[in-house]
CSV table of C-alpha atoms in Angstrom, one decimal:
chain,number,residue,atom,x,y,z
A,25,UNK,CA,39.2,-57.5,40.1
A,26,UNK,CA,37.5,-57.5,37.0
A,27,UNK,CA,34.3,-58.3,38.5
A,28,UNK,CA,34.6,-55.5,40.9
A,29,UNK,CA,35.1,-52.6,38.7
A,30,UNK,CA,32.0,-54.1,36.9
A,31,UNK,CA,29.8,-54.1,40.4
A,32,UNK,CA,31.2,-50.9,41.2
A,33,UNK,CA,30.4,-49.3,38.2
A,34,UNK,CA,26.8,-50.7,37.9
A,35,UNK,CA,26.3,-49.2,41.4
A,36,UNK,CA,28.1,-45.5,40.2
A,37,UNK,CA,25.9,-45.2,37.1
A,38,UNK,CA,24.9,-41.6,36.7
A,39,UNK,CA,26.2,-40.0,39.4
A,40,UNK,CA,28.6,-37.2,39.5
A,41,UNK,CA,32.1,-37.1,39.5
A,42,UNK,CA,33.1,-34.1,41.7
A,43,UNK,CA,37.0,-35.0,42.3
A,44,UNK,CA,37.7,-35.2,38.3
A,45,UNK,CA,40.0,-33.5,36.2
A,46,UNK,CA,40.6,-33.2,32.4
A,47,UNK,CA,43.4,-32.9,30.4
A,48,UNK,CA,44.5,-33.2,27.0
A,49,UNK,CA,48.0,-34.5,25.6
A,50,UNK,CA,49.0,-34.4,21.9
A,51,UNK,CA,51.7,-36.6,21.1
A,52,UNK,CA,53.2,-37.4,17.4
A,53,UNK,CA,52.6,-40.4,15.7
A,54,UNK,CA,55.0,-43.5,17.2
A,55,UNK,CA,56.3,-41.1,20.0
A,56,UNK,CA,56.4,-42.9,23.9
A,57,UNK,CA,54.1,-41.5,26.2
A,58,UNK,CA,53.2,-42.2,30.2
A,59,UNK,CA,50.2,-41.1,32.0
A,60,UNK,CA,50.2,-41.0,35.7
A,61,UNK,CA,47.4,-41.2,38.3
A,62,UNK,CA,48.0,-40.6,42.8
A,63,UNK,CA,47.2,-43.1,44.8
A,64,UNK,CA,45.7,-40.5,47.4
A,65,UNK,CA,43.6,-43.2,49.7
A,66,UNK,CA,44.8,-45.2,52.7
A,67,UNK,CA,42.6,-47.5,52.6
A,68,UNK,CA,42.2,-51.1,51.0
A,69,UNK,CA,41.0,-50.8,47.8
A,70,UNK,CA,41.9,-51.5,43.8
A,71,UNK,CA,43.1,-48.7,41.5
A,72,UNK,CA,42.3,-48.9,37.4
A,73,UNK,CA,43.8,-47.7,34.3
A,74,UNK,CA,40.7,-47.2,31.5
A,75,UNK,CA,40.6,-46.6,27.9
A,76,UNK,CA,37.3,-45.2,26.0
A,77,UNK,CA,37.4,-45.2,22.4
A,78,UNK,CA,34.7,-43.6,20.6
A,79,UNK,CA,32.0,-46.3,19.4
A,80,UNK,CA,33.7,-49.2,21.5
A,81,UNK,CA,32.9,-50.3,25.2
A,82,UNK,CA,35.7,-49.4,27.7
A,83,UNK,CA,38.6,-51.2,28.0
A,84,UNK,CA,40.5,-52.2,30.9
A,85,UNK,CA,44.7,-51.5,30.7
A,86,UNK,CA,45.6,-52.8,34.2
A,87,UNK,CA,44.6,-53.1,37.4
A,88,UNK,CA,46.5,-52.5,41.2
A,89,UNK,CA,46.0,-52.0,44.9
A,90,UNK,CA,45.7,-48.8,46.3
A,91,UNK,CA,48.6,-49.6,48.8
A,92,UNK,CA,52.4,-50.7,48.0
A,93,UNK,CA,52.5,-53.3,45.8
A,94,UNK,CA,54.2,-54.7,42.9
A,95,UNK,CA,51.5,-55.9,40.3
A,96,UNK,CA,52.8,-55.3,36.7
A,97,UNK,CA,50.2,-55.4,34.1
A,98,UNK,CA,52.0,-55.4,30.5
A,99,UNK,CA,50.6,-56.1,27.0
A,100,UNK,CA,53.3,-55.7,23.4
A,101,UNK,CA,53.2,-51.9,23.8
A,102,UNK,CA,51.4,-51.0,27.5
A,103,UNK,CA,52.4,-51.0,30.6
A,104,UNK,CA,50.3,-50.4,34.1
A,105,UNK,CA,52.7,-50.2,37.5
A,106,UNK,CA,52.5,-48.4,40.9
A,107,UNK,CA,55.3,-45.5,41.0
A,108,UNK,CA,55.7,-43.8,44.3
A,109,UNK,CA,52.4,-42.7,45.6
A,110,UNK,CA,51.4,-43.4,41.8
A,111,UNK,CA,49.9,-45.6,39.3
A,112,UNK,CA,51.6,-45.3,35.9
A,113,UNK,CA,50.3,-45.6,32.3
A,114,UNK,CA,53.3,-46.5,29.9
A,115,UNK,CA,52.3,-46.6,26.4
A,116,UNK,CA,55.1,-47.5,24.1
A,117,UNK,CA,55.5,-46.4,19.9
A,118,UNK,CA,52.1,-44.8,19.7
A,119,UNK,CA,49.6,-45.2,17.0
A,120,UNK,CA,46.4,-43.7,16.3
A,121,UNK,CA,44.4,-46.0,17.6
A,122,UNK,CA,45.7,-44.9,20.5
A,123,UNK,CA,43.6,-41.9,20.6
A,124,UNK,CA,40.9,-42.1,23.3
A,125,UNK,CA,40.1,-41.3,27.0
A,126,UNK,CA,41.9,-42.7,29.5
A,127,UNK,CA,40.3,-43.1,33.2
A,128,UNK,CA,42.2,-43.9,36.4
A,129,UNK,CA,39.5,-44.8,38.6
A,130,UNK,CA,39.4,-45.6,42.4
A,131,UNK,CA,37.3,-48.8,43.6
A,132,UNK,CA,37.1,-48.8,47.3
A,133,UNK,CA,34.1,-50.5,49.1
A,134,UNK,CA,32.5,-50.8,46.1
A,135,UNK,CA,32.4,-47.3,45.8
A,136,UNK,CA,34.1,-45.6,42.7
A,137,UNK,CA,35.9,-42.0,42.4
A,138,UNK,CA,37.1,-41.1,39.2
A,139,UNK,CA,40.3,-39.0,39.7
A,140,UNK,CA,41.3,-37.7,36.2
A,141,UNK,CA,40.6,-37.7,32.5
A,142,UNK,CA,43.3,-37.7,29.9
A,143,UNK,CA,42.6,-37.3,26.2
A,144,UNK,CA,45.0,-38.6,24.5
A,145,UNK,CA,45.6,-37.5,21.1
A,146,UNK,CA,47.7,-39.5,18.8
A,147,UNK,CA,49.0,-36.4,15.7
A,148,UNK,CA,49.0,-38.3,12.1
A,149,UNK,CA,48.2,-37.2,8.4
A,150,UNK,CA,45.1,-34.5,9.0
A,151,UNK,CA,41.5,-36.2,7.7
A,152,UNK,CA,38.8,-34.4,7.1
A,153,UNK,CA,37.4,-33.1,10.7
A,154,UNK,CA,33.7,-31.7,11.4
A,155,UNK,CA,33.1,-28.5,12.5
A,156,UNK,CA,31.9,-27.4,15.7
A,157,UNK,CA,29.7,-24.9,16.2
A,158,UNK,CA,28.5,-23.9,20.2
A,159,UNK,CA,25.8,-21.6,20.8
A,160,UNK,CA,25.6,-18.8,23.6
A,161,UNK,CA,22.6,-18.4,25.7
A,162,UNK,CA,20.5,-14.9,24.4
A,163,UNK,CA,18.6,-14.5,27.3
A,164,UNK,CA,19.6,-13.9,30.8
A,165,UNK,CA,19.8,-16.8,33.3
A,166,UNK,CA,18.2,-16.5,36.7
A,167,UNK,CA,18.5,-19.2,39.4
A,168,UNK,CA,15.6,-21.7,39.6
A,169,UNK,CA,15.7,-21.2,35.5
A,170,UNK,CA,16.3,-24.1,33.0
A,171,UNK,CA,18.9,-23.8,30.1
A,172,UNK,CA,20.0,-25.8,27.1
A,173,UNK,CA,23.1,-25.2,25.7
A,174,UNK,CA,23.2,-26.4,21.6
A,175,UNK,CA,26.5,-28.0,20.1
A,176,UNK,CA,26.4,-28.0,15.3
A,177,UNK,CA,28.1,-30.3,14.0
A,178,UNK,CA,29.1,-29.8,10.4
A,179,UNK,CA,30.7,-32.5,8.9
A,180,UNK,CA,30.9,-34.7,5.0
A,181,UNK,CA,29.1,-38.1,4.7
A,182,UNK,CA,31.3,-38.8,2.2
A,183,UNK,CA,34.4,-38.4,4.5
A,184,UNK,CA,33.6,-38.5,7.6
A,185,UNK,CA,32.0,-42.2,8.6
A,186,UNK,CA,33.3,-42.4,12.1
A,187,UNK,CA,30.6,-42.7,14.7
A,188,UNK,CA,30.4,-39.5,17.6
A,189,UNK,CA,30.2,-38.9,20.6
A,190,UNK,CA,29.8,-35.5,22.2
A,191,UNK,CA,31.3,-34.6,25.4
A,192,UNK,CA,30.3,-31.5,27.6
A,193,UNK,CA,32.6,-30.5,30.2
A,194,UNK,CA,32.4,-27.5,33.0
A,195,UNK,CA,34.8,-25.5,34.4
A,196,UNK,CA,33.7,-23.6,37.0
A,197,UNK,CA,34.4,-20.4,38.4
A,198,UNK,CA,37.4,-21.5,40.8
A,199,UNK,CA,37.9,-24.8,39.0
A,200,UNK,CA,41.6,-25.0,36.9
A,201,UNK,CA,40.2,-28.0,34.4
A,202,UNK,CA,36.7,-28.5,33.1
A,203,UNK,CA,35.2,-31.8,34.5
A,204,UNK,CA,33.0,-34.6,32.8
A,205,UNK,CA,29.5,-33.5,33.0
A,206,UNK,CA,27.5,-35.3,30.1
A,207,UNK,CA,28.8,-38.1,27.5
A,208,UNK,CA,26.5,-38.2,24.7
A,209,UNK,CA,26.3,-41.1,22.0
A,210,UNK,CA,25.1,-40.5,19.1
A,211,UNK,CA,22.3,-42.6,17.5
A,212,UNK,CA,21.9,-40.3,14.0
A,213,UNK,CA,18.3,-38.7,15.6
A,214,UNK,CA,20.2,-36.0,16.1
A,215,UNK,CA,20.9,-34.7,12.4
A,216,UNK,CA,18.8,-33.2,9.8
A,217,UNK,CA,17.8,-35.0,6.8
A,218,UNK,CA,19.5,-33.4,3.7
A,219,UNK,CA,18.1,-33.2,0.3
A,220,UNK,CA,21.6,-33.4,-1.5
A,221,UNK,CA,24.1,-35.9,-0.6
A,222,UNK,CA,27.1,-33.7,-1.4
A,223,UNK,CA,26.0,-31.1,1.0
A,224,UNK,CA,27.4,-30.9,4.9
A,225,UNK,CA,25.6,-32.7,7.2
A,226,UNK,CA,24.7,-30.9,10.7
A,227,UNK,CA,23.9,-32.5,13.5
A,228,UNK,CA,22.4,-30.4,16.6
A,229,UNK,CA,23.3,-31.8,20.3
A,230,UNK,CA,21.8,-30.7,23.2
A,231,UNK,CA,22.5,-29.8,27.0
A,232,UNK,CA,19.5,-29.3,29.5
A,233,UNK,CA,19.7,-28.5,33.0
A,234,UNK,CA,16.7,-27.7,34.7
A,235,UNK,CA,16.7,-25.8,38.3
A,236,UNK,CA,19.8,-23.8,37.9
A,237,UNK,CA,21.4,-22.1,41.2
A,238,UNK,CA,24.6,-19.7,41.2
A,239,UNK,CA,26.9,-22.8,41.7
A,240,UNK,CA,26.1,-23.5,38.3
A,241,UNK,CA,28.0,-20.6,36.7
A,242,UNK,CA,31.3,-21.3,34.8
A,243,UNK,CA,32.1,-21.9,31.7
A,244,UNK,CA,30.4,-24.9,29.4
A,245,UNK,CA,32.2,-26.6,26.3
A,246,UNK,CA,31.2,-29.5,23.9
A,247,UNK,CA,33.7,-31.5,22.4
A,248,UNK,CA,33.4,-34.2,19.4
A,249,UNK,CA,35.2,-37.5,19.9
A,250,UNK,CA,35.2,-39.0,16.1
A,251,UNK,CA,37.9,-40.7,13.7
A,252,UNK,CA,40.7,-40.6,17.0
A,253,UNK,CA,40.2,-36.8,17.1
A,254,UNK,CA,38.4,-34.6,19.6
A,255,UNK,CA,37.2,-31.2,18.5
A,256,UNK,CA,36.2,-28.8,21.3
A,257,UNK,CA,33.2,-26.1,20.7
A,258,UNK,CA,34.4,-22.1,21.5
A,259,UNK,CA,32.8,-22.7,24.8
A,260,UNK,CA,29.2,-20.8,26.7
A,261,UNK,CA,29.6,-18.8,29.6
A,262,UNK,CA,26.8,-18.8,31.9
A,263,UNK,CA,26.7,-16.1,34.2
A,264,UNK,CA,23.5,-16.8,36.6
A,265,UNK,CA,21.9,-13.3,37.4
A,266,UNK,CA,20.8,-12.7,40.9
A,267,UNK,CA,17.0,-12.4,41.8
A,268,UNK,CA,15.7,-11.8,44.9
A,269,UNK,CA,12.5,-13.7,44.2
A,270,UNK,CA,14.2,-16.5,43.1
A,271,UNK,CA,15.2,-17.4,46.6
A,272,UNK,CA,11.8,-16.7,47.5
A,273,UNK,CA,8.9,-20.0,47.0
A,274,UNK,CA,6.7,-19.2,44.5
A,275,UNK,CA,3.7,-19.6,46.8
A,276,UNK,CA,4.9,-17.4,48.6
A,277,UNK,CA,5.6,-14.4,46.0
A,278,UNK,CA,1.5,-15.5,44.9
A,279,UNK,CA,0.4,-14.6,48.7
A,280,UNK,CA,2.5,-11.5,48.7
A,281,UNK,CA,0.8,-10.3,45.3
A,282,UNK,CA,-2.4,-11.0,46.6
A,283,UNK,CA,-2.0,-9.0,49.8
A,284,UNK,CA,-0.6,-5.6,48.1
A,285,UNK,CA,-4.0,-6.3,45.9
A,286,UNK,CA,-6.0,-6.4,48.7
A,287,UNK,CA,-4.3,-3.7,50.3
A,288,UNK,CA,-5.0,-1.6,47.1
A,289,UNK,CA,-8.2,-1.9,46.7
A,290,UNK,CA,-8.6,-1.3,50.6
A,291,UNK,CA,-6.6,1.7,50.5
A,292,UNK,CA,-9.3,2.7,47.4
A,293,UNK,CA,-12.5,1.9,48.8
A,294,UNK,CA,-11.3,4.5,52.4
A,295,UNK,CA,-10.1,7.1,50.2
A,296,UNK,CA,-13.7,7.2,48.1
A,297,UNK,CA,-15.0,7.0,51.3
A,298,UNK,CA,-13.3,9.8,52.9
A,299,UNK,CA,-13.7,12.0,50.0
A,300,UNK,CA,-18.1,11.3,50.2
A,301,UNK,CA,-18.0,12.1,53.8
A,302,UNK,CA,-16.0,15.3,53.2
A,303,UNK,CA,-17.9,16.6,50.5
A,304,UNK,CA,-21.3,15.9,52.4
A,305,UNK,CA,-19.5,18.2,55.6
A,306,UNK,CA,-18.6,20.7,52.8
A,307,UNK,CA,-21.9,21.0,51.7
A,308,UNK,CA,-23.5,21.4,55.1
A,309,UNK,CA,-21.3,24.2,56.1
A,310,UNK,CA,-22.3,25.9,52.9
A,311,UNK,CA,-25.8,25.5,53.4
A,312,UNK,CA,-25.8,26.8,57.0
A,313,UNK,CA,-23.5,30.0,56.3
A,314,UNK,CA,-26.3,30.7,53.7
A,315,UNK,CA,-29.2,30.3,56.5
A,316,UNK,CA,-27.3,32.5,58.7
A,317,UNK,CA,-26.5,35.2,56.3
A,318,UNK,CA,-30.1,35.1,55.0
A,319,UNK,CA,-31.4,35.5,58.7
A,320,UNK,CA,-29.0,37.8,59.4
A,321,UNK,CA,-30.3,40.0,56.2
A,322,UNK,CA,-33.7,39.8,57.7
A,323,UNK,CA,-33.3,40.8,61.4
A,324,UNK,CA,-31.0,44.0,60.0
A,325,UNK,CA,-34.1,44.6,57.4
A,326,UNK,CA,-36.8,44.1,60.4
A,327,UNK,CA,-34.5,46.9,62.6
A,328,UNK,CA,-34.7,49.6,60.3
A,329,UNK,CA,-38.4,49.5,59.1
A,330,UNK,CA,-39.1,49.3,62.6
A,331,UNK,CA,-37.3,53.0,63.4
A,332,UNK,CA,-39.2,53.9,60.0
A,333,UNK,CA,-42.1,53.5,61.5
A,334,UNK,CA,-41.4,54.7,64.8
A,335,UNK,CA,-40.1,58.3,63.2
A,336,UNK,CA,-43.1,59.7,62.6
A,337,UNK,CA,-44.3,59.0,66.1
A,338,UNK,CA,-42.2,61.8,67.7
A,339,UNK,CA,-43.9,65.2,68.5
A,340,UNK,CA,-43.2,68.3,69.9
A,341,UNK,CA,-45.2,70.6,71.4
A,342,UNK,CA,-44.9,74.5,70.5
A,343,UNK,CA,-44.4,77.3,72.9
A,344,UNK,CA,-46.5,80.6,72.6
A,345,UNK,CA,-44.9,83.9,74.2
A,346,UNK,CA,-47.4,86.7,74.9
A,347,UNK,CA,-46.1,90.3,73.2
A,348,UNK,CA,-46.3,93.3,75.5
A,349,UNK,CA,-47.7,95.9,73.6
């Protein structure tokens, strides 16, 4: 069965876990506790309890069929068994290297479905912890945008020598848990060199996502797995702003640009155009108005030297009457 989960999780690297679910459970120090997974297929296939621990490979805790069946898996202090419709995790006096993540995975024709995450966190004397520190977003997010979200981590070299890992998890906007989304190992590339060995050491993680769409909006959180404790960031919420030309292809918006140019300059060049021809019709009528009043001017001047001359062409003739004396 061993070999199976091994295939099967060769073949699942990377991809994502939709069906997951993540949970966290504090228990005291030496205190029972029992974990329990559904069996929700009907078909032939292999159920598996999983522990992470931060800096170690996984480790296997037991192993059954996804249909009735009565395999026991049982170390000193953990138990693996099918319940009704379930698959139990029975951990017994608790210590704190108990605290991890524990999978239940499903393994059915070589395909694998992760159905929930449990962070178990064993409570003991309190070390020294880092400090997260998670960083909002300034700028608003439009889909077809790329984002990275930043996780600080603040910690002492002195007392903190445990190696981290940094989880992000999702919760989306009708989602009740966050889910998996990124697990990533440190490698010490990550934090800044300091100049004083006394003073905190931060280290800055990073988050990219390129191609965002509405779908992607919810709420984002970093946690740090180090020393058996998990310590979660205050969380990002990404709200993705809606743009109509962001369902629009880019090509697209270029053409459109380009023909209201066009269509601009167009609209220019008529308008100059119109405004020549109408000045050059202006100016026409002016000059003929002009030629007409002028000729005008002349035929009224041309009328009444003609009657000046005429006057003194009228005669008239005297009549002589003879006196009787």
């Amino acid at each position: 069965m061993l070999i199976i989960l091994c295939i099967a999780l060769l073949l699942t690297a990377g991809q994502c876990m939709d069906d997951q679910s993540f949970v966290t459970k504090n228990v005291p120090l030496g205190e029972d506790v029992t974990l329990t997974c559904s069996r929700r297929s009907n078909l032939s296939g292999l159920l598996f309890w999983i522990r992470v621990v931060a800096g170690n490979l996984p480790e296997v805790l037991g192993a059954t069929y996804t249909f009735d069946h009565g395999t026991v898996n049982k170390t000193p202090r953990i138990t693996t068994k099918q319940g009704t419709g379930t698959f139990v995790l029975h951990i017994i006096q608790t210590q704190l290297n108990d605290t991890a993540f524990y999978y239940c995975k499903e393994v059915i024709e070589l395909k694998t479905t992760q159905w929930n995450i449990t962070f178990l966190r064993v409570k003991g004397p309190e070390p020294d912890i880092p400090i997260v520190i998670q960083e909002l977003p300034s700028a608003p997010i439009y889909p077809g945008d790329s984002v990275t979200l930043r996780c600080s981590v603040l910690s002492d070299p002195q007392k903190n020598t445990c190696p981290e890992d940094v989880y992000w998890f999702r919760a989306g906007m009708n989602e009740t848990y966050p889910s998996v989304i990124y697990v990533h190992r440190s490698s010490g590339d990550e934090c800044e060199r300091q100049s004083d060995v006394h003073s905190p050491r931060k280290c800055v993680y990073n988050f990219s996502k390129n191609k965002i769409s509405s779908s992607d909006s919810g709420n984002y959180y970093c946690a740090v797995a180090t020393c058996g404790h998990i310590i979660f960031g205050n969380g990002a919420k990404l709200n993705i702003e809606d743009n109509i030309w962001s369902f629009v292809d880019s090509q697209v918006v270029n053409t459109v640009v380009f023909l209201l140019c066009a269509a601009l300059a167009i609209s220019l060049m008529v308008i100059a155009l119109l405004s020549y021809i109408i000045k050059n019709k202006t100016y026409n009528c002016s000059n003929a108005a002009a030629a007409v009043e002028t000729h005008s001017t002349m035929t009224t001047g041309n009328h009444q030297h003609q009657q000046v001359i005429e006057e003194p062409l009228v005669y008239s003739v005297p009549n002589f009457t003879k006196k009787k004396v």
